[in-house]
Amino acid sequence: MVLAAPRTLDLESLCELVNLRLAQLVPEGSPHGPSAAARHSLLAPGKRLRAVIALIASRSVGGRIEDALDTACAVEMIHTASLIIDDLPSMDDADLRRGMPTAHTKYGQDIAILAGIGLVNGAYEVLARASAPACDRRMEITQVLTRAVGWNGLVHGQALDLRADGSVDAIHEGKTGALFVAAAEGGCLCAPDYTEDDRRSMRAYGRALGFAYQAYDDVLDQACDEEMTGKTTGRDAGKRTAVIGAEASLGSGMMLAQRHLRTAMDAAGRSSPLAALAEYIGSYFSETLAA
Amino acid sequence: MVLAAPRTLDLESLCELVNLRLAQLVPEGSPHGPSAAARHSLLAPGKRLRAVIALIASRSVGGRIEDALDTACAVEMIHTASLIIDDLPSMDDADLRRGMPTAHTKYGQDIAILAGIGLVNGAYEVLARASAPACDRRMEITQVLTRAVGWNGLVHGQALDLRADGSVDAIHEGKTGALFVAAAEGGCLCAPDYTEDDRRSMRAYGRALGFAYQAYDDVLDQACDEEMTGKTTGRDAGKRTAVIGAEASLGSGMMLAQRHLRTAMDAAGRSSPLAALAEYIGSYFSETLAA
């Protein structure tokens, strides 16, 4: 699944930058150890969407791509950790992700758990060692990212999802929205002269884009098979998110996604590259579903 | 298992401070969720040894206890995360820890894994939000702590231990030593006027004390039953650390521990409170074994 987007967004070279940097940030280590398992999942073909959001958010408020690269990679490392953990036998029990065997399928459950921990830890190490932005900004980004992961973020959302406890929106907000918000806000904080207004807009953008993404993803999970999505599908059946999803038609799922997408574009400003990114995500999902 | 130590060390009030602060740092959350599981393990009666090392290290190079408290708690949160993870069914499969059911026994494996992730993440959140020490120091402490946890630290040591791969010293250094070093070094970094010599001494102290602690712990694991240690014992049988341990007599294990203890005391300076702490740990283990 590769994004081929409008030239103005330059997504291909941004993804390339992220991929190159990610490969430097996790050592190869022993061939059967946690860092090899982490690299297996981290460097598998991915859309790098959260990293790209951070980079474009930073650029859209006057920052330089290179000053936001490590922040973008830290977000991507957290995202990969969440995939490894969500796929574990005691959670979603999935054996396929990004078109490849999941980390625990290939390396064993124990090593996969250590890989997940290593990636979360590694994300904060990357931020702590990054040469940009300045120290106080990186500390603020660490606050943003730890909040997105923690007791009210990914960890919370995943627990709600596992126990089918809490509203669909609360689950989506924790599991997907929190990290989209952190990506956009973290990228914004990498720009030297962002304003508090910028920061608020970025948060709103990330939140709405996260909802849109999750809505599309649910529709895709219902409609497509594993060959198309590159991951184990149908595992959401029986969970509350999917129960609701099954009640609604695919069409109304698409409408919901598009409504969130418009909110995201409004938050970013219709002429912003972030709005173009949102629009592109919409057409990407629409085309995948039409196929 | 409670430390009752020489008055000069003031261990009881240091532990009390740590316990009070830890209880503030992890929210209660839903009664069956990850933060409840994290609190279950984090607030169970523990020696708080790593936190105390950080506090006394800071004080011994002129720092204030209150400026090192959050760093000490971050180290303790990482330590508890490592216990939760090590005890999982796919790892040591232990059902008893600190005299209580392990997190996965009480909350389920999925929630226990999320609790472990939440605690690692939470440690960095605590550092990112701490009011002391200054931002650049907290960033340096984050570097120290992420290195101790990461691909060459706890994550690495646990993987070596699981796969019985690598020397006993390498396993001990990763599983125990790394966090002892980070505790002593992190505490040192909380003091405004530490010197590079101080920092080197603290690292040497932490390393030697970690070796000593692990050697005592191995002897205890061989010699004692669950009632005395408050955790599942004998699980190390078959692992390389324990194979070596079984060959050696308890006596030579004690001699090894005492030699490392003397190295620690020399590194700290014989009159330092850290040396008194090391000495106290030695007599604590000796008495427990004699009983």
Coordinates of C-alpha atoms in Angstrom, one line a residue:
Chain A
M1 CA 0.0 0.0 0.0
V2 CA 1.9 3.0 -1.3
L3 CA 0.7 6.6 -1.4
A4 CA 1.0 8.1 -4.8
A5 CA -0.1 11.6 -4.3
P6 CA -0.2 15.1 -5.9
R7 CA 3.3 16.3 -6.7
T8 CA 2.8 19.4 -4.6
L9 CA 2.7 17.3 -1.4
D10 CA 5.9 15.5 -2.4
L11 CA 4.8 12.5 -0.4
E12 CA 7.2 10.1 -2.0
S13 CA 10.3 11.9 -1.0
L14 CA 9.0 12.6 2.5
C15 CA 8.4 8.9 2.9
E16 CA 11.8 8.1 1.6
L17 CA 13.4 10.5 4.1
V18 CA 11.4 8.9 7.0
N19 CA 12.3 5.4 5.9
L20 CA 16.0 6.2 5.6
R21 CA 16.1 7.8 9.1
L22 CA 14.0 5.0 10.7
A23 CA 16.5 2.5 9.5
Q24 CA 19.3 4.4 11.3
L25 CA 17.4 4.7 14.6
V26 CA 16.9 1.0 15.5
P27 CA 20.1 -1.1 15.5
E28 CA 20.2 -4.4 13.7
G29 CA 21.2 -6.3 16.8
S30 CA 21.1 -10.1 17.0
P31 CA 19.1 -11.7 14.2
H32 CA 16.4 -13.2 16.5
G33 CA 16.4 -10.5 19.1
P34 CA 14.0 -7.6 20.0
S35 CA 15.7 -5.0 17.7
A36 CA 15.5 -7.3 14.7
A37 CA 11.8 -7.9 15.4
A38 CA 11.3 -4.1 15.8
R39 CA 13.0 -3.5 12.5
H40 CA 11.0 -6.2 10.8
S41 CA 7.8 -4.4 11.7
L42 CA 9.1 -0.8 11.5
L43 CA 10.7 -1.1 8.1
A44 CA 7.9 -3.1 6.5
P45 CA 6.2 -1.1 3.7
G46 CA 3.9 1.4 5.4
K47 CA 2.2 4.6 4.5
R48 CA 4.2 6.6 7.1
L49 CA 1.0 8.7 7.4
R50 CA 1.6 9.9 10.9
A51 CA 5.2 10.8 10.2
V52 CA 4.1 12.7 7.0
I53 CA 1.5 14.6 9.0
A54 CA 4.2 15.7 11.4
L55 CA 6.5 16.8 8.6
I56 CA 3.8 18.7 6.6
A57 CA 2.4 20.2 9.8
S58 CA 5.8 21.6 10.6
R59 CA 6.4 22.9 7.1
S60 CA 2.9 24.5 7.0
V61 CA 3.8 26.7 10.0
G62 CA 7.2 27.7 8.7
G63 CA 9.4 24.9 10.0
R64 CA 12.1 23.0 8.2
I65 CA 11.6 19.4 7.3
E66 CA 14.9 18.3 8.7
D67 CA 14.1 19.8 12.1
A68 CA 11.0 17.8 12.3
L69 CA 12.3 14.5 11.0
D70 CA 13.3 12.9 14.3
T71 CA 10.0 13.9 15.9
A72 CA 8.2 12.4 12.9
C73 CA 10.2 9.2 13.3
A74 CA 9.4 9.0 17.0
V75 CA 5.7 9.1 16.2
E76 CA 6.1 6.4 13.6
M77 CA 8.0 4.2 16.1
I78 CA 5.2 4.6 18.6
H79 CA 2.7 3.7 15.9
T80 CA 4.6 0.5 15.0
A81 CA 4.9 -0.4 18.7
S82 CA 1.1 -0.1 18.9
L83 CA 0.6 -2.4 15.9
I84 CA 3.0 -5.1 17.3
I85 CA 1.2 -5.0 20.7
D86 CA -2.4 -4.9 19.2
D87 CA -1.5 -7.9 17.0
L88 CA -0.4 -10.1 20.0
P89 CA -2.2 -13.4 20.6
S90 CA -3.7 -12.0 23.9
M91 CA -5.1 -9.0 21.9
D92 CA -6.2 -9.1 18.3
D93 CA -4.3 -12.3 17.5
A94 CA -3.4 -11.3 14.0
D95 CA -0.7 -13.1 12.0
L96 CA -0.5 -10.7 9.0
R97 CA 0.4 -7.0 9.0
R98 CA 1.7 -4.7 6.2
G99 CA 1.6 -7.8 4.0
M100 CA 4.1 -9.7 6.2
P101 CA 4.0 -12.0 9.2
T102 CA 3.4 -10.1 12.4
A103 CA 6.3 -9.7 14.8
H104 CA 5.1 -12.4 17.3
T105 CA 4.4 -14.9 14.4
K106 CA 8.0 -14.5 13.2
Y107 CA 10.0 -13.9 16.4
G108 CA 7.8 -15.3 19.2
Q109 CA 5.5 -13.6 21.6
D110 CA 8.1 -12.7 24.2
I111 CA 10.5 -11.1 21.7
A112 CA 7.6 -9.2 20.1
I113 CA 6.6 -7.8 23.4
L114 CA 10.2 -6.7 24.1
A115 CA 10.3 -5.2 20.6
G116 CA 7.2 -3.1 21.3
I117 CA 8.6 -1.9 24.6
G118 CA 11.9 -1.2 22.8
L119 CA 10.1 1.0 20.2
V120 CA 8.2 3.0 22.8
N121 CA 11.4 3.5 24.7
G122 CA 13.3 4.2 21.5
A123 CA 10.9 6.9 20.5
Y124 CA 11.7 8.9 23.6
E125 CA 15.4 8.2 23.2
V126 CA 15.2 9.6 19.6
L127 CA 13.6 12.8 21.0
A128 CA 16.1 13.0 23.8
R129 CA 19.0 12.8 21.5
A130 CA 17.7 14.7 18.5
S131 CA 19.8 17.7 17.3
A132 CA 16.6 19.7 16.6
P133 CA 14.3 21.3 17.7
A134 CA 15.8 23.0 20.8
C135 CA 15.7 21.2 24.2
D136 CA 12.6 22.9 25.6
R137 CA 10.7 22.1 22.5
R138 CA 11.7 18.5 22.5
M139 CA 10.6 18.3 26.1
E140 CA 7.2 19.7 25.1
I141 CA 7.0 17.2 22.3
T142 CA 7.8 14.4 24.7
Q143 CA 4.9 15.7 26.9
V144 CA 2.6 15.6 23.8
L145 CA 3.7 12.1 22.8
T146 CA 3.6 10.6 26.3
R147 CA 0.1 11.9 26.8
A148 CA -1.0 10.4 23.4
V149 CA 0.4 7.0 24.4
G150 CA -0.5 6.9 28.1
W151 CA -3.4 6.2 30.5
N152 CA -5.8 8.4 28.4
G153 CA -4.3 7.7 25.0
L154 CA -3.3 4.6 23.0
V155 CA -3.0 2.4 26.2
H156 CA -6.5 3.4 27.3
G157 CA -8.0 3.1 23.8
Q158 CA -6.6 -0.4 23.3
A159 CA -8.0 -1.5 26.7
L160 CA -11.4 -0.1 25.9
D161 CA -11.4 -1.9 22.6
L162 CA -10.3 -5.2 24.1
R163 CA -13.0 -5.1 26.7
A164 CA -15.7 -3.6 24.4
D165 CA -16.0 -0.9 27.1
G166 CA -16.8 2.7 26.3
S167 CA -18.2 4.5 23.2
V168 CA -16.9 3.9 19.7
D169 CA -15.7 7.5 19.6
A170 CA -13.8 7.0 22.9
I171 CA -12.1 3.9 21.4
H172 CA -11.3 5.6 18.1
E173 CA -10.0 8.8 19.9
G174 CA -7.7 6.7 22.0
K175 CA -6.5 4.1 19.5
T176 CA -6.2 6.4 16.4
G177 CA -7.0 10.0 17.2
A178 CA -4.5 10.5 20.0
L179 CA -1.5 9.7 17.8
F180 CA -2.8 11.7 14.8
V181 CA -3.2 14.7 17.2
A182 CA 0.3 14.2 18.6
A183 CA 1.7 13.9 15.0
A184 CA 0.2 17.2 13.9
E185 CA 0.9 19.0 17.2
G186 CA 4.4 17.6 17.5
G187 CA 5.2 18.7 14.0
C188 CA 3.9 22.1 14.7
L189 CA 6.2 22.4 17.8
C190 CA 9.2 21.7 15.6
A191 CA 8.7 25.0 13.8
P192 CA 10.4 27.9 15.5
D193 CA 7.7 30.5 15.1
Y194 CA 4.4 28.6 15.4
T195 CA 1.5 30.5 17.2
E196 CA -0.9 29.1 19.8
D197 CA -3.6 29.4 17.1
D198 CA -1.5 27.2 14.8
R199 CA -1.2 24.7 17.6
R200 CA -4.9 24.6 18.2
S201 CA -5.7 24.2 14.5
M202 CA -3.2 21.3 14.3
R203 CA -4.8 19.5 17.2
A204 CA -8.2 19.9 15.6
Y205 CA -6.9 18.7 12.3
G206 CA -5.3 15.6 13.8
R207 CA -8.4 14.8 15.7
A208 CA -10.7 15.0 12.7
L209 CA -8.3 13.3 10.4
G210 CA -8.0 10.5 12.9
F211 CA -11.7 10.0 13.1
A212 CA -11.9 10.0 9.3
Y213 CA -9.1 7.5 9.0
Q214 CA -10.6 5.2 11.5
A215 CA -14.0 5.4 9.7
Y216 CA -12.4 4.6 6.4
D217 CA -10.4 1.8 7.9
D218 CA -13.5 0.2 9.5
V219 CA -15.3 0.3 6.1
L220 CA -12.2 -1.2 4.5
D221 CA -12.0 -3.9 7.1
Q222 CA -15.7 -4.9 6.4
A223 CA -15.4 -4.7 2.6
C224 CA -12.0 -6.1 1.8
D225 CA -10.0 -9.3 2.2
E226 CA -6.5 -9.7 3.5
E227 CA -4.9 -9.6 0.1
M228 CA -6.0 -6.0 -0.4
T229 CA -5.3 -4.6 3.1
G230 CA -2.1 -6.6 3.8
K231 CA -3.3 -7.4 7.3
T232 CA -5.6 -9.9 9.0
T233 CA -9.2 -8.6 8.5
G234 CA -12.5 -9.4 10.1
R235 CA -10.8 -9.5 13.6
D236 CA -12.9 -6.6 14.6
A237 CA -16.1 -8.6 14.3
G238 CA -17.7 -8.9 17.8
K239 CA -16.0 -5.8 19.0
R240 CA -18.2 -2.8 19.7
T241 CA -16.6 -0.7 17.0
A242 CA -17.4 -3.3 14.4
V243 CA -20.8 -4.1 15.8
I244 CA -21.8 -0.6 15.2
G245 CA -20.0 -0.7 11.9
A246 CA -22.0 -3.7 10.8
E247 CA -25.3 -2.1 11.6
A248 CA -24.5 0.9 9.4
S249 CA -24.1 0.4 5.6
L250 CA -20.7 0.9 4.0
G251 CA -22.2 4.0 2.4
S252 CA -23.0 5.7 5.7
G253 CA -19.5 4.7 6.9
M254 CA -18.1 6.6 3.9
M255 CA -20.3 9.6 4.6
L256 CA -19.1 9.7 8.1
A257 CA -15.5 9.5 7.0
Q258 CA -16.0 12.3 4.5
R259 CA -17.6 14.5 7.1
H260 CA -14.6 14.2 9.4
L261 CA -12.4 14.8 6.4
R262 CA -14.1 18.1 5.7
T263 CA -13.7 19.1 9.4
A264 CA -10.0 18.3 9.1
M265 CA -9.6 20.4 5.9
D266 CA -11.4 23.3 7.5
A267 CA -9.2 23.1 10.6
A268 CA -6.1 23.2 8.5
G269 CA -7.4 25.8 6.1
R270 CA -8.6 24.8 2.7
S271 CA -5.5 25.9 0.8
S272 CA -3.1 24.3 3.3
P273 CA -0.9 21.3 2.2
L274 CA -2.5 19.5 5.2
A275 CA -5.9 19.9 3.5
A276 CA -4.4 18.5 0.3
L277 CA -3.1 15.5 2.4
A278 CA -6.6 15.0 3.9
E279 CA -8.2 15.1 0.4
Y280 CA -5.6 12.7 -0.9
I281 CA -6.3 10.2 1.9
G282 CA -10.0 10.4 1.1
S283 CA -9.5 9.6 -2.6
Y284 CA -7.0 6.9 -1.8
F285 CA -9.6 5.1 0.4
S286 CA -12.4 5.7 -2.1
E287 CA -10.3 4.2 -5.0
T288 CA -9.2 1.2 -2.8
L289 CA -12.9 0.5 -2.0
A290 CA -14.0 0.9 -5.6
A291 CA -11.4 -1.6 -6.8
Chain B
M1 CA 10.2 -7.2 52.7
V2 CA 10.9 -3.8 54.2
L3 CA 14.3 -2.1 54.6
A4 CA 15.0 -1.3 58.2
A5 CA 18.3 0.4 58.0
P6 CA 20.8 2.6 59.9
R7 CA 19.2 5.9 61.0
T8 CA 21.8 8.0 59.1
L9 CA 20.5 6.7 55.8
D10 CA 16.9 7.6 56.7
L11 CA 15.7 4.9 54.4
E12 CA 12.2 4.7 55.9
S13 CA 11.3 8.4 55.2
L14 CA 12.9 8.2 51.7
C15 CA 10.7 5.2 50.9
E16 CA 7.7 6.9 52.3
L17 CA 8.4 10.0 50.0
V18 CA 8.7 7.7 47.0
N19 CA 5.6 5.8 47.8
L20 CA 3.5 9.0 48.2
R21 CA 4.8 10.4 45.0
L22 CA 4.3 7.2 43.0
A23 CA 0.7 7.1 44.1
Q24 CA 0.2 10.6 42.6
L25 CA 1.9 9.7 39.3
V26 CA -0.3 6.9 38.0
P27 CA -4.1 7.7 37.9
E28 CA -6.5 5.2 39.4
G29 CA -8.5 4.9 36.2
S30 CA -11.1 2.2 35.6
P31 CA -10.9 -0.6 38.1
H32 CA -10.0 -3.3 35.6
G33 CA -7.9 -1.2 33.2
P34 CA -4.2 -0.8 32.6
S35 CA -3.6 2.0 35.1
A36 CA -5.3 0.0 37.9
A37 CA -3.0 -2.9 37.0
A38 CA 0.0 -0.6 37.0
R39 CA -0.9 0.7 40.4
H40 CA -1.4 -2.8 41.7
S41 CA 2.2 -3.7 40.8
L42 CA 3.7 -0.3 41.4
L43 CA 2.3 0.3 44.9
A44 CA 2.7 -3.2 46.2
P45 CA 5.2 -3.3 49.1
G46 CA 8.7 -3.0 47.5
K47 CA 12.1 -2.1 48.7
R48 CA 12.3 1.0 46.4
L49 CA 15.9 0.3 46.2
R50 CA 16.5 1.9 42.8
A51 CA 14.6 5.0 43.8
V52 CA 16.6 5.2 47.0
I53 CA 19.9 4.9 45.1
A54 CA 18.9 7.8 42.9
L55 CA 17.9 10.0 45.9
I56 CA 21.0 9.2 48.0
A57 CA 23.2 9.6 44.9
S58 CA 21.8 13.0 44.3
R59 CA 22.2 14.0 48.0
S60 CA 25.7 12.7 48.2
V61 CA 26.9 15.1 45.4
G62 CA 25.1 18.1 46.9
G63 CA 21.6 17.8 45.4
R64 CA 18.3 18.2 47.2
I65 CA 16.1 15.2 47.7
E66 CA 13.0 17.0 46.3
D67 CA 14.8 17.8 43.1
A68 CA 15.5 14.1 42.5
L69 CA 12.2 12.7 43.6
D70 CA 10.5 12.5 40.1
T71 CA 13.7 11.0 38.6
A72 CA 13.7 8.4 41.3
C73 CA 10.1 7.6 40.7
A74 CA 10.6 7.4 36.9
V75 CA 13.3 4.8 37.6
E76 CA 11.0 2.9 39.9
M77 CA 8.2 2.9 37.3
I78 CA 10.6 1.4 34.7
H79 CA 11.6 -1.2 37.3
T80 CA 8.0 -2.2 38.0
A81 CA 7.3 -2.3 34.2
S82 CA 10.2 -4.7 33.8
L83 CA 8.8 -6.9 36.6
I84 CA 5.3 -7.0 35.0
I85 CA 6.8 -7.9 31.6
D86 CA 9.2 -10.5 33.0
D87 CA 6.4 -12.3 34.9
L88 CA 4.2 -12.7 31.8
P89 CA 3.2 -16.2 30.7
S90 CA 5.4 -15.9 27.5
M91 CA 8.4 -15.0 29.7
D92 CA 9.0 -16.3 33.3
D93 CA 5.3 -17.2 33.8
A94 CA 5.3 -16.2 37.5
D95 CA 2.1 -15.8 39.4
L96 CA 3.4 -14.2 42.6
R97 CA 5.4 -11.0 43.0
R98 CA 6.0 -8.8 46.0
G99 CA 3.8 -11.2 47.9
M100 CA 0.8 -10.6 45.7
P101 CA -0.6 -12.0 42.4
T102 CA 1.2 -10.7 39.4
A103 CA -0.5 -8.2 37.2
H104 CA -1.5 -10.7 34.5
T105 CA -2.8 -13.2 37.0
K106 CA -5.1 -10.5 38.4
Y107 CA -5.9 -8.4 35.3
G108 CA -5.3 -10.6 32.4
Q109 CA -2.3 -10.8 30.1
D110 CA -3.5 -8.1 27.6
I111 CA -4.1 -5.5 30.4
A112 CA -0.8 -6.4 32.1
I113 CA 1.1 -5.8 28.8
L114 CA -0.6 -2.4 28.4
A115 CA 0.2 -1.6 32.1
G116 CA 3.9 -2.3 31.4
I117 CA 3.8 -0.1 28.3
G118 CA 2.0 2.6 30.3
L119 CA 4.6 2.5 33.0
V120 CA 7.5 2.8 30.6
N121 CA 5.7 5.7 28.8
G122 CA 4.7 7.2 32.2
A123 CA 8.3 7.3 33.4
Y124 CA 9.2 9.5 30.5
E125 CA 6.1 11.6 31.0
V126 CA 7.1 12.2 34.6
L127 CA 10.5 13.3 33.5
A128 CA 9.1 15.5 30.8
R129 CA 6.7 17.2 33.3
A130 CA 8.9 17.4 36.4
S131 CA 9.5 20.8 37.9
A132 CA 13.1 19.9 38.7
P133 CA 15.9 19.5 37.6
A134 CA 16.2 22.0 34.7
C135 CA 15.1 21.1 31.2
D136 CA 18.5 20.2 29.8
R137 CA 19.3 18.0 32.8
R138 CA 16.0 16.2 32.5
M139 CA 16.7 15.6 28.8
E140 CA 20.1 14.1 29.8
I141 CA 18.4 11.9 32.4
T142 CA 16.0 10.7 29.7
Q143 CA 19.0 9.8 27.6
V144 CA 20.4 7.8 30.5
L145 CA 17.2 6.1 31.3
T146 CA 16.3 5.2 27.6
R147 CA 19.7 3.8 27.2
A148 CA 19.3 1.6 30.3
V149 CA 15.9 0.3 29.0
G150 CA 16.7 -0.1 25.3
W151 CA 18.3 -2.3 22.8
N152 CA 21.4 -2.7 24.9
G153 CA 19.7 -2.5 28.3
L154 CA 16.8 -4.2 30.0
V155 CA 15.1 -5.2 26.7
H156 CA 18.4 -6.8 25.6
G157 CA 19.1 -8.5 28.9
Q158 CA 15.6 -10.0 29.1
A159 CA 15.9 -11.3 25.6
L160 CA 19.3 -12.9 26.4
D161 CA 17.9 -14.4 29.5
L162 CA 14.9 -15.9 27.7
R163 CA 17.0 -17.4 25.0
A164 CA 19.8 -18.5 27.4
D165 CA 22.0 -16.6 25.0
G166 CA 25.1 -14.7 26.1
S167 CA 27.2 -14.7 29.2
V168 CA 25.8 -14.6 32.7
D169 CA 27.5 -11.2 33.2
A170 CA 25.9 -9.8 30.0
I171 CA 22.5 -11.0 31.2
H172 CA 23.0 -9.5 34.7
E173 CA 24.3 -6.3 33.3
G174 CA 21.3 -5.8 31.0
K175 CA 18.6 -7.1 33.4
T176 CA 19.8 -5.5 36.6
G177 CA 23.0 -3.5 36.2
A178 CA 21.7 -1.1 33.6
L179 CA 18.9 0.2 35.8
F180 CA 21.1 0.4 38.9
V181 CA 23.6 2.5 36.8
A182 CA 20.8 4.7 35.5
A183 CA 19.5 5.2 39.1
A184 CA 22.8 6.3 40.4
E185 CA 23.8 8.4 37.4
G186 CA 20.3 9.9 37.0
G187 CA 20.3 10.9 40.7
C188 CA 23.7 12.5 40.2
L189 CA 22.4 14.5 37.3
C190 CA 19.7 16.0 39.5
A191 CA 22.4 17.8 41.6
P192 CA 23.2 21.2 40.2
D193 CA 27.0 21.0 40.8
Y194 CA 28.0 17.4 40.2
T195 CA 31.4 16.8 38.5
E196 CA 32.3 14.4 35.7
D197 CA 34.3 12.5 38.3
D198 CA 31.1 12.2 40.4
R199 CA 29.2 10.9 37.4
R200 CA 31.9 8.3 36.7
S201 CA 31.9 7.1 40.3
M202 CA 28.1 6.9 40.4
R203 CA 28.1 4.7 37.2
A204 CA 30.8 2.4 38.7
Y205 CA 28.8 2.2 42.0
G206 CA 25.6 1.3 40.2
R207 CA 27.2 -1.3 38.1
A208 CA 29.0 -3.0 41.0
L209 CA 25.9 -2.8 43.2
G210 CA 23.8 -4.3 40.4
F211 CA 26.1 -7.2 40.1
A212 CA 26.1 -7.7 43.9
Y213 CA 22.3 -7.5 44.1
Q214 CA 21.9 -10.0 41.3
A215 CA 24.4 -12.4 42.9
Y216 CA 22.5 -12.2 46.2
D217 CA 19.2 -12.6 44.5
D218 CA 20.4 -15.8 42.7
V219 CA 21.6 -17.2 46.0
L220 CA 18.2 -16.3 47.6
D221 CA 16.3 -17.8 44.7
Q222 CA 18.2 -21.1 45.2
A223 CA 18.0 -21.2 48.9
C224 CA 14.5 -19.8 49.8
D225 CA 10.9 -20.6 49.2
E226 CA 8.2 -18.4 47.9
E227 CA 6.9 -17.4 51.4
M228 CA 10.2 -15.8 52.2
T229 CA 10.9 -13.9 48.9
G230 CA 7.3 -13.0 48.1
K231 CA 7.7 -14.1 44.5
T232 CA 7.6 -17.3 42.5
T233 CA 11.0 -18.9 43.0
G234 CA 12.9 -21.7 41.1
R235 CA 11.7 -20.3 37.7
D236 CA 15.3 -19.6 36.9
A237 CA 16.1 -23.3 36.9
G238 CA 17.2 -24.2 33.4
K239 CA 18.2 -20.7 32.5
R240 CA 21.9 -20.2 32.0
T241 CA 22.2 -17.8 35.0
A242 CA 20.8 -20.5 37.2
V243 CA 22.7 -23.4 35.7
I244 CA 25.9 -21.6 36.6
G245 CA 24.5 -20.7 40.0
A246 CA 23.6 -24.4 40.7
E247 CA 27.1 -25.5 40.0
A248 CA 28.5 -23.0 42.5
S249 CA 27.8 -23.4 46.1
L250 CA 25.7 -20.9 48.0
G251 CA 28.9 -19.9 49.8
S252 CA 30.8 -19.0 46.6
G253 CA 27.7 -17.0 45.4
M254 CA 27.8 -15.0 48.7
M255 CA 31.6 -14.4 48.2
L256 CA 30.9 -13.1 44.7
A257 CA 28.2 -10.8 46.0
Q258 CA 30.4 -9.5 48.7
R259 CA 33.3 -8.8 46.3
H260 CA 31.0 -6.7 44.1
L261 CA 29.7 -4.9 47.2
R262 CA 33.2 -3.9 48.2
T263 CA 33.8 -2.6 44.6
A264 CA 30.6 -0.6 44.9
M265 CA 31.7 0.8 48.3
D266 CA 35.1 1.8 46.9
A267 CA 33.5 3.5 44.0
A268 CA 31.2 5.6 46.2
G269 CA 34.0 6.3 48.8
R270 CA 33.9 4.3 52.0
S271 CA 32.4 7.1 54.1
S272 CA 29.7 7.9 51.6
P273 CA 26.0 7.3 52.4
L274 CA 26.0 5.2 49.3
A275 CA 28.6 2.9 50.8
A276 CA 26.4 2.6 53.9
L277 CA 23.5 1.7 51.6
A278 CA 25.6 -1.0 49.9
E279 CA 26.7 -2.4 53.3
Y280 CA 23.2 -2.4 54.5
I281 CA 22.0 -4.4 51.4
G282 CA 24.7 -6.9 52.2
S283 CA 23.7 -7.4 55.8
Y284 CA 20.0 -7.5 54.8
F285 CA 20.6 -10.4 52.4
S286 CA 22.9 -12.2 54.8
E287 CA 20.3 -12.0 57.5
T288 CA 17.5 -13.2 55.2
L289 CA 19.7 -16.1 54.2
A290 CA 20.6 -17.0 57.7
A291 CA 16.9 -17.0 58.7

